[in-house]
Amino acid sequence: MIHTLTVLTLDLATAIGLYWIAAGIGLLLSPERMRAMVDDLVRVPGLTYGIGLGVFAIGTAILIPHHVLYDPLSVIVTLLAAIFALEGLLLIAVPQVLVRMAQPFLANARLWAIVSVALGVLMLLAGLTGRADALP
């Protein structure tokens, strides 16, 4: 059982896990969607900006109440939130950088889908079975 300092860490781990599971299942069922999404990011600048704004907002919304670095799960959740916020800023400022970073992953969409589901299950289990209590 995972021990963490706050219930918020457990709730955020659960939410992130559910997101990764859903994204992975969607990608497993339709791996060509990944290439289409990357193509849309290149083709539609307004979409890229809107997605960047949303990802930045989600990452920042998580970081405002949760900038906790006391235990492994809280560190993971906080780092993921910071990555989300940074990813959003990069999508707004220099989207071509993230598009170039995504290109190598397109050929192995099913593999990344499986990784996403597996990590999602781990985060979901950590969130659902973890315990929030004061650290010794």
JSON list of N, CA and C in Angstrom, two decimals, residues 34-79:
[
{"chain": "A", "resi": 34, "resn": "MET", "atom": "N", "xyz": [-3.13, 8.66, -33.61]},
{"chain": "A", "resi": 34, "resn": "MET", "atom": "CA", "xyz": [-1.96, 9.39, -33.13]},
{"chain": "A", "resi": 34, "resn": "MET", "atom": "C", "xyz": [-1.35, 10.20, -34.27]},
{"chain": "A", "resi": 35, "resn": "ARG", "atom": "N", "xyz": [-1.17, 9.58, -35.42]},
{"chain": "A", "resi": 35, "resn": "ARG", "atom": "CA", "xyz": [-0.63, 10.30, -36.57]},
{"chain": "A", "resi": 35, "resn": "ARG", "atom": "C", "xyz": [-1.57, 11.43, -36.99]},
{"chain": "A", "resi": 36, "resn": "ALA", "atom": "N", "xyz": [-2.87, 11.16, -36.99]},
{"chain": "A", "resi": 36, "resn": "ALA", "atom": "CA", "xyz": [-3.84, 12.20, -37.36]},
{"chain": "A", "resi": 36, "resn": "ALA", "atom": "C", "xyz": [-3.79, 13.38, -36.39]},
{"chain": "A", "resi": 37, "resn": "MET", "atom": "N", "xyz": [-3.63, 13.09, -35.10]},
{"chain": "A", "resi": 37, "resn": "MET", "atom": "CA", "xyz": [-3.55, 14.17, -34.11]},
{"chain": "A", "resi": 37, "resn": "MET", "atom": "C", "xyz": [-2.29, 15.01, -34.33]},
{"chain": "A", "resi": 38, "resn": "VAL", "atom": "N", "xyz": [-1.17, 14.37, -34.58]},
{"chain": "A", "resi": 38, "resn": "VAL", "atom": "CA", "xyz": [0.07, 15.10, -34.82]},
{"chain": "A", "resi": 38, "resn": "VAL", "atom": "C", "xyz": [-0.05, 15.91, -36.12]},
{"chain": "A", "resi": 39, "resn": "ASP", "atom": "N", "xyz": [-0.64, 15.32, -37.14]},
{"chain": "A", "resi": 39, "resn": "ASP", "atom": "CA", "xyz": [-0.85, 16.05, -38.39]},
{"chain": "A", "resi": 39, "resn": "ASP", "atom": "C", "xyz": [-1.73, 17.28, -38.17]},
{"chain": "A", "resi": 40, "resn": "ASP", "atom": "N", "xyz": [-2.77, 17.12, -37.35]},
{"chain": "A", "resi": 40, "resn": "ASP", "atom": "CA", "xyz": [-3.65, 18.26, -37.04]},
{"chain": "A", "resi": 40, "resn": "ASP", "atom": "C", "xyz": [-2.90, 19.37, -36.31]},
{"chain": "A", "resi": 41, "resn": "LEU", "atom": "N", "xyz": [-1.98, 18.99, -35.43]},
{"chain": "A", "resi": 41, "resn": "LEU", "atom": "CA", "xyz": [-1.20, 20.00, -34.72]},
{"chain": "A", "resi": 41, "resn": "LEU", "atom": "C", "xyz": [-0.36, 20.82, -35.69]},
{"chain": "A", "resi": 42, "resn": "VAL", "atom": "N", "xyz": [0.15, 20.18, -36.74]},
{"chain": "A", "resi": 42, "resn": "VAL", "atom": "CA", "xyz": [0.95, 20.89, -37.74]},
{"chain": "A", "resi": 42, "resn": "VAL", "atom": "C", "xyz": [0.05, 21.75, -38.62]},
{"chain": "A", "resi": 43, "resn": "ARG", "atom": "N", "xyz": [-1.10, 21.24, -38.98]},
{"chain": "A", "resi": 43, "resn": "ARG", "atom": "CA", "xyz": [-1.98, 21.86, -39.96]},
{"chain": "A", "resi": 43, "resn": "ARG", "atom": "C", "xyz": [-2.85, 22.98, -39.39]},
{"chain": "A", "resi": 44, "resn": "VAL", "atom": "N", "xyz": [-3.25, 22.89, -38.12]},
{"chain": "A", "resi": 44, "resn": "VAL", "atom": "CA", "xyz": [-4.22, 23.82, -37.55]},
{"chain": "A", "resi": 44, "resn": "VAL", "atom": "C", "xyz": [-3.61, 24.55, -36.34]},
{"chain": "A", "resi": 45, "resn": "PRO", "atom": "N", "xyz": [-2.98, 25.71, -36.58]},
{"chain": "A", "resi": 45, "resn": "PRO", "atom": "CA", "xyz": [-2.32, 26.42, -35.48]},
{"chain": "A", "resi": 45, "resn": "PRO", "atom": "C", "xyz": [-3.26, 26.81, -34.34]},
{"chain": "A", "resi": 46, "resn": "GLY", "atom": "N", "xyz": [-4.50, 27.15, -34.64]},
{"chain": "A", "resi": 46, "resn": "GLY", "atom": "CA", "xyz": [-5.44, 27.51, -33.59]},
{"chain": "A", "resi": 46, "resn": "GLY", "atom": "C", "xyz": [-5.74, 26.33, -32.67]},
{"chain": "A", "resi": 47, "resn": "LEU", "atom": "N", "xyz": [-5.82, 25.15, -33.23]},
{"chain": "A", "resi": 47, "resn": "LEU", "atom": "CA", "xyz": [-6.03, 23.94, -32.44]},
{"chain": "A", "resi": 47, "resn": "LEU", "atom": "C", "xyz": [-4.83, 23.70, -31.52]},
{"chain": "A", "resi": 48, "resn": "THR", "atom": "N", "xyz": [-3.64, 23.87, -32.08]},
{"chain": "A", "resi": 48, "resn": "THR", "atom": "CA", "xyz": [-2.42, 23.70, -31.29]},
{"chain": "A", "resi": 48, "resn": "THR", "atom": "C", "xyz": [-2.39, 24.67, -30.11]},
{"chain": "A", "resi": 49, "resn": "TYR", "atom": "N", "xyz": [-2.74, 25.91, -30.39]},
{"chain": "A", "resi": 49, "resn": "TYR", "atom": "CA", "xyz": [-2.76, 26.92, -29.33]},
{"chain": "A", "resi": 49, "resn": "TYR", "atom": "C", "xyz": [-3.80, 26.56, -28.27]},
{"chain": "A", "resi": 50, "resn": "GLY", "atom": "N", "xyz": [-4.99, 26.17, -28.70]},
{"chain": "A", "resi": 50, "resn": "GLY", "atom": "CA", "xyz": [-6.05, 25.81, -27.76]},
{"chain": "A", "resi": 50, "resn": "GLY", "atom": "C", "xyz": [-5.69, 24.61, -26.91]},
{"chain": "A", "resi": 51, "resn": "ILE", "atom": "N", "xyz": [-5.10, 23.60, -27.51]},
{"chain": "A", "resi": 51, "resn": "ILE", "atom": "CA", "xyz": [-4.66, 22.44, -26.74]},
{"chain": "A", "resi": 51, "resn": "ILE", "atom": "C", "xyz": [-3.56, 22.83, -25.77]},
{"chain": "A", "resi": 52, "resn": "GLY", "atom": "N", "xyz": [-2.62, 23.65, -26.24]},
{"chain": "A", "resi": 52, "resn": "GLY", "atom": "CA", "xyz": [-1.56, 24.13, -25.36]},
{"chain": "A", "resi": 52, "resn": "GLY", "atom": "C", "xyz": [-2.11, 24.89, -24.17]},
{"chain": "A", "resi": 53, "resn": "LEU", "atom": "N", "xyz": [-3.08, 25.74, -24.42]},
{"chain": "A", "resi": 53, "resn": "LEU", "atom": "CA", "xyz": [-3.71, 26.50, -23.34]},
{"chain": "A", "resi": 53, "resn": "LEU", "atom": "C", "xyz": [-4.39, 25.56, -22.34]},
{"chain": "A", "resi": 54, "resn": "GLY", "atom": "N", "xyz": [-5.10, 24.56, -22.85]},
{"chain": "A", "resi": 54, "resn": "GLY", "atom": "CA", "xyz": [-5.78, 23.60, -21.97]},
{"chain": "A", "resi": 54, "resn": "GLY", "atom": "C", "xyz": [-4.81, 22.77, -21.15]},
{"chain": "A", "resi": 55, "resn": "VAL", "atom": "N", "xyz": [-3.75, 22.28, -21.79]},
{"chain": "A", "resi": 55, "resn": "VAL", "atom": "CA", "xyz": [-2.77, 21.46, -21.08]},
{"chain": "A", "resi": 55, "resn": "VAL", "atom": "C", "xyz": [-2.04, 22.30, -20.03]},
{"chain": "A", "resi": 56, "resn": "PHE", "atom": "N", "xyz": [-1.70, 23.54, -20.39]},
{"chain": "A", "resi": 56, "resn": "PHE", "atom": "CA", "xyz": [-1.06, 24.44, -19.41]},
{"chain": "A", "resi": 56, "resn": "PHE", "atom": "C", "xyz": [-2.00, 24.69, -18.23]},
{"chain": "A", "resi": 57, "resn": "ALA", "atom": "N", "xyz": [-3.27, 24.93, -18.52]},
{"chain": "A", "resi": 57, "resn": "ALA", "atom": "CA", "xyz": [-4.24, 25.21, -17.46]},
{"chain": "A", "resi": 57, "resn": "ALA", "atom": "C", "xyz": [-4.40, 24.01, -16.53]},
{"chain": "A", "resi": 58, "resn": "ILE", "atom": "N", "xyz": [-4.47, 22.81, -17.08]},
{"chain": "A", "resi": 58, "resn": "ILE", "atom": "CA", "xyz": [-4.59, 21.61, -16.25]},
{"chain": "A", "resi": 58, "resn": "ILE", "atom": "C", "xyz": [-3.35, 21.41, -15.39]},
{"chain": "A", "resi": 59, "resn": "GLY", "atom": "N", "xyz": [-2.18, 21.53, -15.99]},
{"chain": "A", "resi": 59, "resn": "GLY", "atom": "CA", "xyz": [-0.94, 21.37, -15.22]},
{"chain": "A", "resi": 59, "resn": "GLY", "atom": "C", "xyz": [-0.83, 22.39, -14.11]},
{"chain": "A", "resi": 60, "resn": "THR", "atom": "N", "xyz": [-1.16, 23.65, -14.43]},
{"chain": "A", "resi": 60, "resn": "THR", "atom": "CA", "xyz": [-1.10, 24.71, -13.42]},
{"chain": "A", "resi": 60, "resn": "THR", "atom": "C", "xyz": [-2.16, 24.50, -12.35]},
{"chain": "A", "resi": 61, "resn": "ALA", "atom": "N", "xyz": [-3.35, 24.08, -12.75]},
{"chain": "A", "resi": 61, "resn": "ALA", "atom": "CA", "xyz": [-4.42, 23.84, -11.76]},
{"chain": "A", "resi": 61, "resn": "ALA", "atom": "C", "xyz": [-4.04, 22.73, -10.79]},
{"chain": "A", "resi": 62, "resn": "ILE", "atom": "N", "xyz": [-3.28, 21.76, -11.26]},
{"chain": "A", "resi": 62, "resn": "ILE", "atom": "CA", "xyz": [-2.81, 20.71, -10.36]},
{"chain": "A", "resi": 62, "resn": "ILE", "atom": "C", "xyz": [-1.69, 21.24, -9.46]},
{"chain": "A", "resi": 63, "resn": "LEU", "atom": "N", "xyz": [-0.78, 22.03, -10.04]},
{"chain": "A", "resi": 63, "resn": "LEU", "atom": "CA", "xyz": [0.37, 22.52, -9.28]},
{"chain": "A", "resi": 63, "resn": "LEU", "atom": "C", "xyz": [0.01, 23.51, -8.18]},
{"chain": "A", "resi": 64, "resn": "ILE", "atom": "N", "xyz": [-1.03, 24.32, -8.40]},
{"chain": "A", "resi": 64, "resn": "ILE", "atom": "CA", "xyz": [-1.37, 25.34, -7.41]},
{"chain": "A", "resi": 64, "resn": "ILE", "atom": "C", "xyz": [-1.65, 24.70, -6.04]},
{"chain": "A", "resi": 65, "resn": "PRO", "atom": "N", "xyz": [-2.54, 23.71, -5.96]},
{"chain": "A", "resi": 65, "resn": "PRO", "atom": "CA", "xyz": [-2.75, 23.12, -4.63]},
{"chain": "A", "resi": 65, "resn": "PRO", "atom": "C", "xyz": [-1.81, 21.97, -4.31]},
{"chain": "A", "resi": 66, "resn": "HIS", "atom": "N", "xyz": [-1.12, 21.45, -5.36]},
{"chain": "A", "resi": 66, "resn": "HIS", "atom": "CA", "xyz": [-0.32, 20.24, -5.14]},
{"chain": "A", "resi": 66, "resn": "HIS", "atom": "C", "xyz": [1.11, 20.45, -5.62]},
{"chain": "A", "resi": 67, "resn": "HIS", "atom": "N", "xyz": [1.93, 21.04, -4.79]},
{"chain": "A", "resi": 67, "resn": "HIS", "atom": "CA", "xyz": [3.37, 21.13, -5.06]},
{"chain": "A", "resi": 67, "resn": "HIS", "atom": "C", "xyz": [4.08, 20.45, -3.88]},
{"chain": "A", "resi": 68, "resn": "VAL", "atom": "N", "xyz": [3.75, 19.18, -3.75]},
{"chain": "A", "resi": 68, "resn": "VAL", "atom": "CA", "xyz": [4.16, 18.37, -2.61]},
{"chain": "A", "resi": 68, "resn": "VAL", "atom": "C", "xyz": [5.27, 17.42, -3.05]},
{"chain": "A", "resi": 69, "resn": "LEU", "atom": "N", "xyz": [6.35, 17.39, -2.27]},
{"chain": "A", "resi": 69, "resn": "LEU", "atom": "CA", "xyz": [7.48, 16.52, -2.60]},
{"chain": "A", "resi": 69, "resn": "LEU", "atom": "C", "xyz": [7.93, 15.72, -1.38]},
{"chain": "A", "resi": 70, "resn": "TYR", "atom": "N", "xyz": [6.97, 15.10, -0.69]},
{"chain": "A", "resi": 70, "resn": "TYR", "atom": "CA", "xyz": [7.27, 14.40, 0.56]},
{"chain": "A", "resi": 70, "resn": "TYR", "atom": "C", "xyz": [7.43, 12.90, 0.43]},
{"chain": "A", "resi": 71, "resn": "ASP", "atom": "N", "xyz": [6.82, 12.31, -0.57]},
{"chain": "A", "resi": 71, "resn": "ASP", "atom": "CA", "xyz": [6.86, 10.86, -0.73]},
{"chain": "A", "resi": 71, "resn": "ASP", "atom": "C", "xyz": [6.87, 10.56, -2.21]},
{"chain": "A", "resi": 72, "resn": "PRO", "atom": "N", "xyz": [7.19, 9.34, -2.61]},
{"chain": "A", "resi": 72, "resn": "PRO", "atom": "CA", "xyz": [7.32, 9.04, -4.04]},
{"chain": "A", "resi": 72, "resn": "PRO", "atom": "C", "xyz": [6.09, 9.37, -4.88]},
{"chain": "A", "resi": 73, "resn": "LEU", "atom": "N", "xyz": [4.89, 9.03, -4.40]},
{"chain": "A", "resi": 73, "resn": "LEU", "atom": "CA", "xyz": [3.69, 9.30, -5.20]},
{"chain": "A", "resi": 73, "resn": "LEU", "atom": "C", "xyz": [3.45, 10.81, -5.34]},
{"chain": "A", "resi": 74, "resn": "SER", "atom": "N", "xyz": [3.66, 11.56, -4.28]},
{"chain": "A", "resi": 74, "resn": "SER", "atom": "CA", "xyz": [3.44, 13.01, -4.38]},
{"chain": "A", "resi": 74, "resn": "SER", "atom": "C", "xyz": [4.48, 13.64, -5.32]},
{"chain": "A", "resi": 75, "resn": "VAL", "atom": "N", "xyz": [5.69, 13.12, -5.33]},
{"chain": "A", "resi": 75, "resn": "VAL", "atom": "CA", "xyz": [6.71, 13.62, -6.26]},
{"chain": "A", "resi": 75, "resn": "VAL", "atom": "C", "xyz": [6.30, 13.32, -7.70]},
{"chain": "A", "resi": 76, "resn": "ILE", "atom": "N", "xyz": [5.81, 12.11, -7.95]},
{"chain": "A", "resi": 76, "resn": "ILE", "atom": "CA", "xyz": [5.38, 11.74, -9.30]},
{"chain": "A", "resi": 76, "resn": "ILE", "atom": "C", "xyz": [4.25, 12.64, -9.76]},
{"chain": "A", "resi": 77, "resn": "VAL", "atom": "N", "xyz": [3.24, 12.84, -8.93]},
{"chain": "A", "resi": 77, "resn": "VAL", "atom": "CA", "xyz": [2.10, 13.68, -9.31]},
{"chain": "A", "resi": 77, "resn": "VAL", "atom": "C", "xyz": [2.55, 15.11, -9.56]},
{"chain": "A", "resi": 78, "resn": "THR", "atom": "N", "xyz": [3.40, 15.65, -8.69]},
{"chain": "A", "resi": 78, "resn": "THR", "atom": "CA", "xyz": [3.87, 17.02, -8.85]},
{"chain": "A", "resi": 78, "resn": "THR", "atom": "C", "xyz": [4.71, 17.16, -10.13]},
{"chain": "A", "resi": 79, "resn": "LEU", "atom": "N", "xyz": [5.60, 16.21, -10.38]},
{"chain": "A", "resi": 79, "resn": "LEU", "atom": "CA", "xyz": [6.41, 16.26, -11.60]},
{"chain": "A", "resi": 79, "resn": "LEU", "atom": "C", "xyz": [5.55, 16.15, -12.86]}
]
